[in-house]
């Protein structure tokens, strides 16, 4: 038997260009329809190019009582939807789902329809088990076909997930099918028989299929009056305020949305990627952040959106967060948030994407089981449930190393003796702070010059930018010595010394300087230099920049005695060598001078963002800030800023203009809280927990609890410096009022003597008195 479904005709591909035409039936068996009204629908389905019938012995037959297969029903739904959206399924989508379709023996003529349905969530993989038995197509039931069409229409109209059905045989209908069959009932597309039965398990025949297809087509193209919701129309131009009924980002990145206006009318609008703009709260947003139920104002021309502004969001705009994925089930995900793990529940209709393509949760957690790593960006609604999830496969290959090979479309870098290959974009950008190096120059010079580079890649891991961190050859290296007459650089493990021309030009960080400037500063600041020499090997030009790496700022992921690994804002990891003696590394933590060993202990408990400085390619300075702490003891507060103590460190945060305050579980104004803090005596203080805005730039809520201050500490003195003491390895800072000559007692007379004797090897037991901020006001030292 030949298949009876045809793809929509060329004329039908233009939305609204195909109209029903009344004419005598061309089917020889039209009088065999199951009920009289079916004949008109069969003829109309043929006129719309949806059902072509069969030709046998020179005559056309519609065979109205024959069953319809799952493949045929899906093909018919797809023909209608692609006419509506004015867009065909892409080859990439078909390729993605082909292994699945082949596994279920789906015939090739149905690939487009089935791939589209799988990609849009109209079908799930398990549904395909009903389509075929061996190589034979299976007849579809009324319930299953209704769900296929209902889910397709659910991309345009709102689906009531709590709906109920009043059919006498409603108990025979699967609970999961009810919302979609309810939508068809509401639109007067599938309404049951004369006995108010739906007959869900009965196979659907060609006559019923004709009714379903024609009604669906006419509903979507605006030529049907059925349904309780106004049929959307495609307008010409204007401005409108309303509510999003449905919003979808299409395969090519365009936006399709249905808007129910404030007058009750419906509009179908398309927003072209790169042309239409979406806004919320004065900022441009992505199309994917617009959702059903959002209140919007839209300006459009010729049916295309110019601007769409979300005035009220149901699921929250911009409430997205990015993490490393730890685990995933069918309805939950677990992510790594700094040093902690968090679990989120996904909504029933969650949209899931993998590497920018629509997918299912099962495909991601299967890949996790196979050892793949992912970063995820999740969108949360008001209930903190995930409404959208974008997973990106992580490529852990290093992006910083020595360039060892380069041609027009490929390059190789070497890191720790291992080589890594990357494809190169045809429009790759090259950046070098010292010289105006071009891609062509880089190709010529890399054989003779060691270029340490950092690569920027796109989502396909193709290199789009090459940043030169430093170059090393006889004329490029790190400045190691400078006099009025000579300059010495180190490169490729060798030193190179040159005489200076008396009129040598000097540029430092882009500004003209003189020889004396470099001579006075090179010992304290590490400079990478590029030299130009004349025929007498005298240096005529010096271009110098402070030694940096292109990705020198990020969250600390690992610290050893010789290396530090950070993760930048793009999720890439970078590993750098430390100074040979880590005690020489200048370390600050939250603005306070500290030590490398102290940082090595602390980063394991919280996320610390580090900004690195370099000397001869080794990390010589680390500025670390705790970016994760949200609980501690209150140290100070005013209307703009709050400072808390966490792990002996003071950390300050800006306050939001509308910051909320709770003290001992009761709401209080910020001004009253400040007054209470200023008025409490030395025996009390406040423990606080802070909540932040999405960017963690401002505190939006302070939860405070009154606690008694711990005023006395005793134990073994384990370290002492000019500003602090350590007791049993815990740091205590001297208060601003501490007097080194008077506020020390016991076996020593003053603070300087205590430090001097301790450094010589004397051992002490100490008793500290602390103020309400936990700072030392008095020390009693007893020699052990």
PDB file of N, CA, C and O in Angstrom, residues 95-117:
ATOM      1  N   UNK A  95      20.403  14.404  11.540  1.00  0.00           N
ATOM      2  CA  UNK A  95      21.629  13.636  11.801  1.00  0.00           C
ATOM      3  C   UNK A  95      21.730  13.251  13.273  1.00  0.00           C
ATOM      4  O   UNK A  95      22.138  12.131  13.610  1.00  0.00           O
ATOM      5  N   UNK A  96      21.349  14.194  14.149  1.00  0.00           N
ATOM      6  CA  UNK A  96      21.437  13.932  15.586  1.00  0.00           C
ATOM      7  C   UNK A  96      20.562  12.743  15.999  1.00  0.00           C
ATOM      8  O   UNK A  96      20.971  11.921  16.822  1.00  0.00           O
ATOM      9  N   UNK A  97      19.360  12.670  15.416  1.00  0.00           N
ATOM     10  CA  UNK A  97      18.409  11.642  15.846  1.00  0.00           C
ATOM     11  C   UNK A  97      18.442  10.379  14.973  1.00  0.00           C
ATOM     12  O   UNK A  97      17.767   9.399  15.283  1.00  0.00           O
ATOM     13  N   UNK A  98      19.226  10.386  13.892  1.00  0.00           N
ATOM     14  CA  UNK A  98      19.231   9.244  12.972  1.00  0.00           C
ATOM     15  C   UNK A  98      19.605   7.922  13.653  1.00  0.00           C
ATOM     16  O   UNK A  98      18.955   6.896  13.392  1.00  0.00           O
ATOM     17  N   UNK A  99      20.621   7.894  14.532  1.00  0.00           N
ATOM     18  CA  UNK A  99      20.927   6.610  15.187  1.00  0.00           C
ATOM     19  C   UNK A  99      19.745   6.054  15.981  1.00  0.00           C
ATOM     20  O   UNK A  99      19.532   4.831  16.001  1.00  0.00           O
ATOM     21  N   UNK A 100      18.992   6.937  16.614  1.00  0.00           N
ATOM     22  CA  UNK A 100      17.811   6.492  17.372  1.00  0.00           C
ATOM     23  C   UNK A 100      16.740   5.978  16.414  1.00  0.00           C
ATOM     24  O   UNK A 100      16.146   4.910  16.626  1.00  0.00           O
ATOM     25  N   UNK A 101      16.488   6.732  15.346  1.00  0.00           N
ATOM     26  CA  UNK A 101      15.441   6.326  14.389  1.00  0.00           C
ATOM     27  C   UNK A 101      15.806   5.008  13.718  1.00  0.00           C
ATOM     28  O   UNK A 101      14.943   4.149  13.497  1.00  0.00           O
ATOM     29  N   UNK A 102      17.091   4.860  13.392  1.00  0.00           N
ATOM     30  CA  UNK A 102      17.516   3.598  12.779  1.00  0.00           C
ATOM     31  C   UNK A 102      17.338   2.429  13.741  1.00  0.00           C
ATOM     32  O   UNK A 102      16.948   1.324  13.338  1.00  0.00           O
ATOM     33  N   UNK A 103      17.624   2.680  15.023  1.00  0.00           N
ATOM     34  CA  UNK A 103      17.491   1.611  16.018  1.00  0.00           C
ATOM     35  C   UNK A 103      16.050   1.122  16.115  1.00  0.00           C
ATOM     36  O   UNK A 103      15.801  -0.057  16.375  1.00  0.00           O
ATOM     37  N   UNK A 104      15.093   2.044  15.894  1.00  0.00           N
ATOM     38  CA  UNK A 104      13.669   1.676  15.963  1.00  0.00           C
ATOM     39  C   UNK A 104      13.080   1.397  14.578  1.00  0.00           C
ATOM     40  O   UNK A 104      11.861   1.265  14.429  1.00  0.00           O
ATOM     41  N   UNK A 105      13.954   1.339  13.543  1.00  0.00           N
ATOM     42  CA  UNK A 105      13.564   0.978  12.167  1.00  0.00           C
ATOM     43  C   UNK A 105      12.523   1.912  11.576  1.00  0.00           C
ATOM     44  O   UNK A 105      11.621   1.495  10.840  1.00  0.00           O
ATOM     45  N   UNK A 106      12.637   3.190  11.904  1.00  0.00           N
ATOM     46  CA  UNK A 106      11.739   4.190  11.327  1.00  0.00           C
ATOM     47  C   UNK A 106      12.057   4.320   9.841  1.00  0.00           C
ATOM     48  O   UNK A 106      13.232   4.464   9.466  1.00  0.00           O
ATOM     49  N   UNK A 107      11.061   4.269   8.941  1.00  0.00           N
ATOM     50  CA  UNK A 107      11.344   4.391   7.503  1.00  0.00           C
ATOM     51  C   UNK A 107      11.930   5.763   7.177  1.00  0.00           C
ATOM     52  O   UNK A 107      11.589   6.761   7.816  1.00  0.00           O
ATOM     53  N   UNK A 108      12.804   5.819   6.181  1.00  0.00           N
ATOM     54  CA  UNK A 108      13.530   7.056   5.878  1.00  0.00           C
ATOM     55  C   UNK A 108      12.604   8.198   5.471  1.00  0.00           C
ATOM     56  O   UNK A 108      12.925   9.365   5.730  1.00  0.00           O
ATOM     57  N   UNK A 109      11.448   7.891   4.839  1.00  0.00           N
ATOM     58  CA  UNK A 109      10.560   8.972   4.425  1.00  0.00           C
ATOM     59  C   UNK A 109       9.960   9.714   5.625  1.00  0.00           C
ATOM     60  O   UNK A 109       9.510  10.861   5.485  1.00  0.00           O
ATOM     61  N   UNK A 110      10.014   9.094   6.820  1.00  0.00           N
ATOM     62  CA  UNK A 110       9.459   9.734   8.021  1.00  0.00           C
ATOM     63  C   UNK A 110      10.536  10.384   8.889  1.00  0.00           C
ATOM     64  O   UNK A 110      10.231  10.910   9.960  1.00  0.00           O
ATOM     65  N   UNK A 111      11.801  10.362   8.426  1.00  0.00           N
ATOM     66  CA  UNK A 111      12.898  10.909   9.234  1.00  0.00           C
ATOM     67  C   UNK A 111      12.643  12.361   9.654  1.00  0.00           C
ATOM     68  O   UNK A 111      12.826  12.723  10.815  1.00  0.00           O
ATOM     69  N   UNK A 112      12.272  13.199   8.689  1.00  0.00           N
ATOM     70  CA  UNK A 112      12.098  14.625   9.002  1.00  0.00           C
ATOM     71  C   UNK A 112      11.080  14.827  10.109  1.00  0.00           C
ATOM     72  O   UNK A 112      11.309  15.573  11.071  1.00  0.00           O
ATOM     73  N   UNK A 113       9.944  14.154   9.968  1.00  0.00           N
ATOM     74  CA  UNK A 113       8.845  14.342  10.928  1.00  0.00           C
ATOM     75  C   UNK A 113       9.214  13.800  12.303  1.00  0.00           C
ATOM     76  O   UNK A 113       8.967  14.449  13.329  1.00  0.00           O
ATOM     77  N   UNK A 114       9.802  12.623  12.345  1.00  0.00           N
ATOM     78  CA  UNK A 114      10.123  12.004  13.632  1.00  0.00           C
ATOM     79  C   UNK A 114      11.266  12.752  14.312  1.00  0.00           C
ATOM     80  O   UNK A 114      11.239  12.984  15.530  1.00  0.00           O
ATOM     81  N   UNK A 115      12.287  13.164  13.539  1.00  0.00           N
ATOM     82  CA  UNK A 115      13.397  13.940  14.120  1.00  0.00           C
ATOM     83  C   UNK A 115      12.885  15.253  14.698  1.00  0.00           C
ATOM     84  O   UNK A 115      13.287  15.666  15.795  1.00  0.00           O
ATOM     85  N   UNK A 116      12.013  15.935  13.954  1.00  0.00           N
ATOM     86  CA  UNK A 116      11.409  17.178  14.447  1.00  0.00           C
ATOM     87  C   UNK A 116      10.676  16.924  15.762  1.00  0.00           C
ATOM     88  O   UNK A 116      10.821  17.685  16.736  1.00  0.00           O
ATOM     89  N   UNK A 117       9.892  15.877  15.813  1.00  0.00           N
ATOM     90  CA  UNK A 117       9.075  15.581  16.993  1.00  0.00           C
ATOM     91  C   UNK A 117       9.932  15.227  18.199  1.00  0.00           C
ATOM     92  O   UNK A 117       9.635  15.628  19.327  1.00  0.00           O
TER      93      UNK A 117
END
